Amino acid sequence: MLKDTARPGDLIRPATAADLPAIAHLCAAHAAFERAEPVPADLATRLEPALFSAHPRAWCLVVDHGGELIGYATYSREFSTWQATDYVHLDCLFVTEPHRGEGWGHALLSAVRGAAAACGAAQIQWQTPDWNTDAIRFYHRVGARARPKVRFSLPARPAEN
């Protein structure tokens, strides 16, 4: 748990199952911000086993601002064949608009970095839309290097005709 001493009562902490409705709301706001497809209506239910099973597939940190969740970061441990080492994939990092510029993004990224180091990961990797210049500037300021790639996705099952 990372307490912020400049803002009494505010902290970054691991998410709990009780946070799932608020996390789903943050995910919906994040998807809308990134001009992505809307999140599924049952997102909270779908996230629960991934985040809170005996063997979670991913982890979530939240910014608790006096009892209100105003940001989150989700990450998972992955494997790099080319490096033959583990890395952490930062899937989401989002802070609500009224609280951007207050240091929460940096604090969330630092917390994920600490978790990555604790699990023995060599690095953290993520992506952001190329139009999100504020995020790109932020990531450059924290020392991240951009690596251009074209992102693809494909349904696991072919569409039926």
PDB file of C-alpha atoms in Angstrom:
ATOM      1  CA  MET A   1       0.000   0.000   0.000  1.00  0.00           C
ATOM      2  CA  LEU A   2       1.371   3.400  -0.954  1.00  0.00           C
ATOM      3  CA  LYS A   3       0.040   6.203   1.184  1.00  0.00           C
ATOM      4  CA  ASP A   4       0.299   9.731  -0.173  1.00  0.00           C
ATOM      5  CA  THR A   5       1.310  11.986   2.701  1.00  0.00           C
ATOM      6  CA  ALA A   6       0.453  15.203   0.832  1.00  0.00           C
ATOM      7  CA  ARG A   7      -3.163  14.052   0.620  1.00  0.00           C
ATOM      8  CA  PRO A   8      -4.216  12.448   3.910  1.00  0.00           C
ATOM      9  CA  GLY A   9      -6.514   9.489   3.384  1.00  0.00           C
ATOM     10  CA  ASP A  10      -5.464   9.003  -0.263  1.00  0.00           C
ATOM     11  CA  LEU A  11      -3.528   5.929  -1.274  1.00  0.00           C
ATOM     12  CA  ILE A  12      -2.645   3.485  -3.992  1.00  0.00           C
ATOM     13  CA  ARG A  13      -3.586  -0.003  -2.961  1.00  0.00           C
ATOM     14  CA  PRO A  14      -4.298  -3.422  -4.428  1.00  0.00           C
ATOM     15  CA  ALA A  15      -7.877  -3.715  -5.620  1.00  0.00           C
ATOM     16  CA  THR A  16     -10.332  -5.877  -3.724  1.00  0.00           C
ATOM     17  CA  ALA A  17     -13.362  -7.764  -5.016  1.00  0.00           C
ATOM     18  CA  ALA A  18     -15.535  -5.064  -3.430  1.00  0.00           C
ATOM     19  CA  ASP A  19     -13.919  -2.560  -5.829  1.00  0.00           C
ATOM     20  CA  LEU A  20     -15.094  -4.402  -8.960  1.00  0.00           C
ATOM     21  CA  PRO A  21     -18.118  -2.177  -9.739  1.00  0.00           C
ATOM     22  CA  ALA A  22     -15.943   0.961  -9.468  1.00  0.00           C
ATOM     23  CA  ILE A  23     -13.165  -0.664 -11.512  1.00  0.00           C
ATOM     24  CA  ALA A  24     -15.685  -1.565 -14.232  1.00  0.00           C
ATOM     25  CA  HIS A  25     -16.826   2.075 -14.224  1.00  0.00           C
ATOM     26  CA  LEU A  26     -13.215   3.272 -14.560  1.00  0.00           C
ATOM     27  CA  CYS A  27     -12.642   0.772 -17.387  1.00  0.00           C
ATOM     28  CA  ALA A  28     -15.705   2.123 -19.199  1.00  0.00           C
ATOM     29  CA  ALA A  29     -14.412   5.685 -18.841  1.00  0.00           C
ATOM     30  CA  HIS A  30     -10.974   4.565 -20.016  1.00  0.00           C
ATOM     31  CA  ALA A  31     -12.408   2.789 -23.087  1.00  0.00           C
ATOM     32  CA  ALA A  32     -14.476   5.862 -23.959  1.00  0.00           C
ATOM     33  CA  PHE A  33     -11.407   8.094 -23.572  1.00  0.00           C
ATOM     34  CA  GLU A  34      -9.399   5.838 -25.902  1.00  0.00           C
ATOM     35  CA  ARG A  35     -12.255   5.743 -28.444  1.00  0.00           C
ATOM     36  CA  ALA A  36     -12.467   1.972 -28.048  1.00  0.00           C
ATOM     37  CA  GLU A  37     -15.456  -0.337 -28.095  1.00  0.00           C
ATOM     38  CA  PRO A  38     -17.620  -0.079 -24.964  1.00  0.00           C
ATOM     39  CA  VAL A  39     -16.803  -2.525 -22.187  1.00  0.00           C
ATOM     40  CA  PRO A  40     -19.208  -5.457 -21.655  1.00  0.00           C
ATOM     41  CA  ALA A  41     -22.095  -4.769 -19.274  1.00  0.00           C
ATOM     42  CA  ASP A  42     -20.975  -7.683 -17.081  1.00  0.00           C
ATOM     43  CA  LEU A  43     -17.338  -6.560 -16.915  1.00  0.00           C
ATOM     44  CA  ALA A  44     -17.152  -6.632 -13.105  1.00  0.00           C
ATOM     45  CA  THR A  45     -18.331 -10.253 -13.066  1.00  0.00           C
ATOM     46  CA  ARG A  46     -15.911 -11.201 -15.821  1.00  0.00           C
ATOM     47  CA  LEU A  47     -12.943  -9.521 -14.095  1.00  0.00           C
ATOM     48  CA  GLU A  48     -13.476 -11.232 -10.748  1.00  0.00           C
ATOM     49  CA  PRO A  49     -11.903 -14.626 -11.568  1.00  0.00           C
ATOM     50  CA  ALA A  50      -9.052 -13.022 -13.516  1.00  0.00           C
ATOM     51  CA  LEU A  51      -8.116 -10.728 -10.624  1.00  0.00           C
ATOM     52  CA  PHE A  52      -9.195 -12.606  -7.496  1.00  0.00           C
ATOM     53  CA  SER A  53      -8.941 -16.359  -8.079  1.00  0.00           C
ATOM     54  CA  ALA A  54      -6.411 -18.543  -6.291  1.00  0.00           C
ATOM     55  CA  HIS A  55      -4.142 -18.077  -9.320  1.00  0.00           C
ATOM     56  CA  PRO A  56      -4.934 -14.644 -10.766  1.00  0.00           C
ATOM     57  CA  ARG A  57      -4.134 -13.898 -14.400  1.00  0.00           C
ATOM     58  CA  ALA A  58      -3.751 -10.187 -13.717  1.00  0.00           C
ATOM     59  CA  TRP A  59      -3.464  -7.708 -10.885  1.00  0.00           C
ATOM     60  CA  CYS A  60      -5.062  -4.339 -10.326  1.00  0.00           C
ATOM     61  CA  LEU A  61      -3.942  -1.345  -8.302  1.00  0.00           C
ATOM     62  CA  VAL A  62      -6.357   1.485  -7.576  1.00  0.00           C
ATOM     63  CA  VAL A  63      -6.080   5.104  -6.497  1.00  0.00           C
ATOM     64  CA  ASP A  64      -8.344   5.454  -3.468  1.00  0.00           C
ATOM     65  CA  HIS A  65      -9.129   9.153  -3.066  1.00  0.00           C
ATOM     66  CA  GLY A  66     -10.944   9.328   0.260  1.00  0.00           C
ATOM     67  CA  GLY A  67     -13.068   6.273  -0.544  1.00  0.00           C
ATOM     68  CA  GLU A  68     -13.619   7.105  -4.237  1.00  0.00           C
ATOM     69  CA  LEU A  69     -11.597   5.254  -6.864  1.00  0.00           C
ATOM     70  CA  ILE A  70     -10.152   7.797  -9.303  1.00  0.00           C
ATOM     71  CA  GLY A  71      -7.616   5.677 -11.167  1.00  0.00           C
ATOM     72  CA  TYR A  72      -6.350   2.189 -11.768  1.00  0.00           C
ATOM     73  CA  ALA A  73      -3.585   0.149 -13.336  1.00  0.00           C
ATOM     74  CA  THR A  74      -3.812  -3.476 -14.402  1.00  0.00           C
ATOM     75  CA  TYR A  75      -0.873  -5.674 -15.265  1.00  0.00           C
ATOM     76  CA  SER A  76       0.070  -9.277 -15.897  1.00  0.00           C
ATOM     77  CA  ARG A  77       3.256 -11.291 -15.981  1.00  0.00           C
ATOM     78  CA  GLU A  78       4.326 -12.421 -19.454  1.00  0.00           C
ATOM     79  CA  PHE A  79       7.266 -14.161 -21.102  1.00  0.00           C
ATOM     80  CA  SER A  80       9.576 -12.836 -23.811  1.00  0.00           C
ATOM     81  CA  THR A  81      10.864 -15.564 -26.085  1.00  0.00           C
ATOM     82  CA  TRP A  82      13.519 -13.283 -27.573  1.00  0.00           C
ATOM     83  CA  GLN A  83      14.901 -12.352 -24.172  1.00  0.00           C
ATOM     84  CA  ALA A  84      14.039 -15.657 -22.435  1.00  0.00           C
ATOM     85  CA  THR A  85      12.853 -13.696 -19.431  1.00  0.00           C
ATOM     86  CA  ASP A  86       9.673 -12.558 -17.760  1.00  0.00           C
ATOM     87  CA  TYR A  87       8.277  -9.079 -18.208  1.00  0.00           C
ATOM     88  CA  VAL A  88       5.190  -7.285 -16.963  1.00  0.00           C
ATOM     89  CA  HIS A  89       2.573  -6.167 -19.461  1.00  0.00           C
ATOM     90  CA  LEU A  90       0.878  -2.975 -18.265  1.00  0.00           C
ATOM     91  CA  ASP A  91      -2.559  -3.401 -19.792  1.00  0.00           C
ATOM     92  CA  CYS A  92      -4.245  -0.293 -18.427  1.00  0.00           C
ATOM     93  CA  LEU A  93      -3.200   2.863 -16.622  1.00  0.00           C
ATOM     94  CA  PHE A  94      -5.919   5.467 -16.221  1.00  0.00           C
ATOM     95  CA  VAL A  95      -6.676   8.423 -13.970  1.00  0.00           C
ATOM     96  CA  THR A  96      -9.960  10.289 -14.237  1.00  0.00           C
ATOM     97  CA  GLU A  97      -9.772  13.669 -15.941  1.00  0.00           C
ATOM     98  CA  PRO A  98     -10.279  15.866 -12.864  1.00  0.00           C
ATOM     99  CA  HIS A  99      -7.298  14.210 -11.167  1.00  0.00           C
ATOM    100  CA  ARG A 100      -4.793  14.160 -14.022  1.00  0.00           C
ATOM    101  CA  GLY A 101      -1.675  16.177 -13.349  1.00  0.00           C
ATOM    102  CA  GLU A 102      -1.783  15.429  -9.605  1.00  0.00           C
ATOM    103  CA  GLY A 103       0.928  12.749  -9.768  1.00  0.00           C
ATOM    104  CA  TRP A 104      -1.356   9.708  -9.618  1.00  0.00           C
ATOM    105  CA  GLY A 105      -0.280   8.333 -12.994  1.00  0.00           C
ATOM    106  CA  HIS A 106       3.344   8.507 -11.932  1.00  0.00           C
ATOM    107  CA  ALA A 107       2.515   6.903  -8.585  1.00  0.00           C
ATOM    108  CA  LEU A 108       0.568   4.083 -10.271  1.00  0.00           C
ATOM    109  CA  LEU A 109       3.389   3.445 -12.732  1.00  0.00           C
ATOM    110  CA  SER A 110       5.910   3.426  -9.865  1.00  0.00           C
ATOM    111  CA  ALA A 111       3.766   0.908  -7.984  1.00  0.00           C
ATOM    112  CA  VAL A 112       3.567  -1.354 -11.051  1.00  0.00           C
ATOM    113  CA  ARG A 113       7.322  -0.975 -11.464  1.00  0.00           C
ATOM    114  CA  GLY A 114       7.806  -2.115  -7.877  1.00  0.00           C
ATOM    115  CA  ALA A 115       5.530  -5.107  -8.423  1.00  0.00           C
ATOM    116  CA  ALA A 116       7.434  -5.996 -11.604  1.00  0.00           C
ATOM    117  CA  ALA A 117      10.750  -5.861  -9.777  1.00  0.00           C
ATOM    118  CA  ALA A 118       9.347  -7.925  -6.893  1.00  0.00           C
ATOM    119  CA  CYS A 119       8.276 -10.729  -9.234  1.00  0.00           C
ATOM    120  CA  GLY A 120      11.634 -10.749 -11.026  1.00  0.00           C
ATOM    121  CA  ALA A 121      10.452  -9.202 -14.298  1.00  0.00           C
ATOM    122  CA  ALA A 122      13.137  -7.634 -16.463  1.00  0.00           C
ATOM    123  CA  GLN A 123      10.960  -4.813 -17.797  1.00  0.00           C
ATOM    124  CA  ILE A 124       7.466  -3.411 -18.243  1.00  0.00           C
ATOM    125  CA  GLN A 125       5.882  -3.130 -21.675  1.00  0.00           C
ATOM    126  CA  TRP A 126       2.693  -1.346 -22.762  1.00  0.00           C
ATOM    127  CA  GLN A 127       1.088   0.586 -25.564  1.00  0.00           C
ATOM    128  CA  THR A 128      -0.928   3.753 -25.929  1.00  0.00           C
ATOM    129  CA  PRO A 129      -2.837   5.238 -28.849  1.00  0.00           C
ATOM    130  CA  ASP A 130      -0.567   7.270 -31.131  1.00  0.00           C
ATOM    131  CA  TRP A 131      -2.916  10.271 -30.835  1.00  0.00           C
ATOM    132  CA  ASN A 132      -2.597  10.386 -27.023  1.00  0.00           C
ATOM    133  CA  THR A 133       0.237  12.900 -26.971  1.00  0.00           C
ATOM    134  CA  ASP A 134      -0.239  13.688 -23.269  1.00  0.00           C
ATOM    135  CA  ALA A 135       0.366  10.041 -22.364  1.00  0.00           C
ATOM    136  CA  ILE A 136       3.304   9.811 -24.752  1.00  0.00           C
ATOM    137  CA  ARG A 137       4.920  12.882 -23.163  1.00  0.00           C
ATOM    138  CA  PHE A 138       4.262  11.427 -19.698  1.00  0.00           C
ATOM    139  CA  TYR A 139       5.876   8.105 -20.628  1.00  0.00           C
ATOM    140  CA  HIS A 140       8.901   9.860 -22.119  1.00  0.00           C
ATOM    141  CA  ARG A 141       9.264  11.938 -18.928  1.00  0.00           C
ATOM    142  CA  VAL A 142       9.445   8.796 -16.785  1.00  0.00           C
ATOM    143  CA  GLY A 143      12.170   7.383 -19.036  1.00  0.00           C
ATOM    144  CA  ALA A 144      10.201   4.958 -21.201  1.00  0.00           C
ATOM    145  CA  ARG A 145      11.324   4.320 -24.764  1.00  0.00           C
ATOM    146  CA  ALA A 146       8.841   4.001 -27.588  1.00  0.00           C
ATOM    147  CA  ARG A 147       9.143   1.056 -29.925  1.00  0.00           C
ATOM    148  CA  PRO A 148       6.999   1.436 -33.012  1.00  0.00           C
ATOM    149  CA  LYS A 149       4.875  -1.547 -33.961  1.00  0.00           C
ATOM    150  CA  VAL A 150       1.575  -2.046 -35.648  1.00  0.00           C
ATOM    151  CA  ARG A 151      -0.969  -3.591 -33.309  1.00  0.00           C
ATOM    152  CA  PHE A 152      -3.230  -6.323 -34.654  1.00  0.00           C
ATOM    153  CA  SER A 153      -6.081  -8.303 -33.165  1.00  0.00           C
ATOM    154  CA  LEU A 154      -7.935 -11.305 -34.491  1.00  0.00           C
ATOM    155  CA  PRO A 155     -10.857 -13.218 -33.002  1.00  0.00           C
ATOM    156  CA  ALA A 156      -9.807 -16.600 -31.656  1.00  0.00           C
ATOM    157  CA  ARG A 157     -12.577 -18.233 -33.667  1.00  0.00           C
ATOM    158  CA  PRO A 158     -13.197 -17.478 -37.338  1.00  0.00           C
ATOM    159  CA  ALA A 159     -16.503 -15.784 -38.095  1.00  0.00           C
ATOM    160  CA  GLU A 160     -19.174 -18.104 -39.380  1.00  0.00           C
ATOM    161  CA  ASN A 161     -20.527 -17.254 -42.828  1.00  0.00           C
TER     162      ASN A 161
END
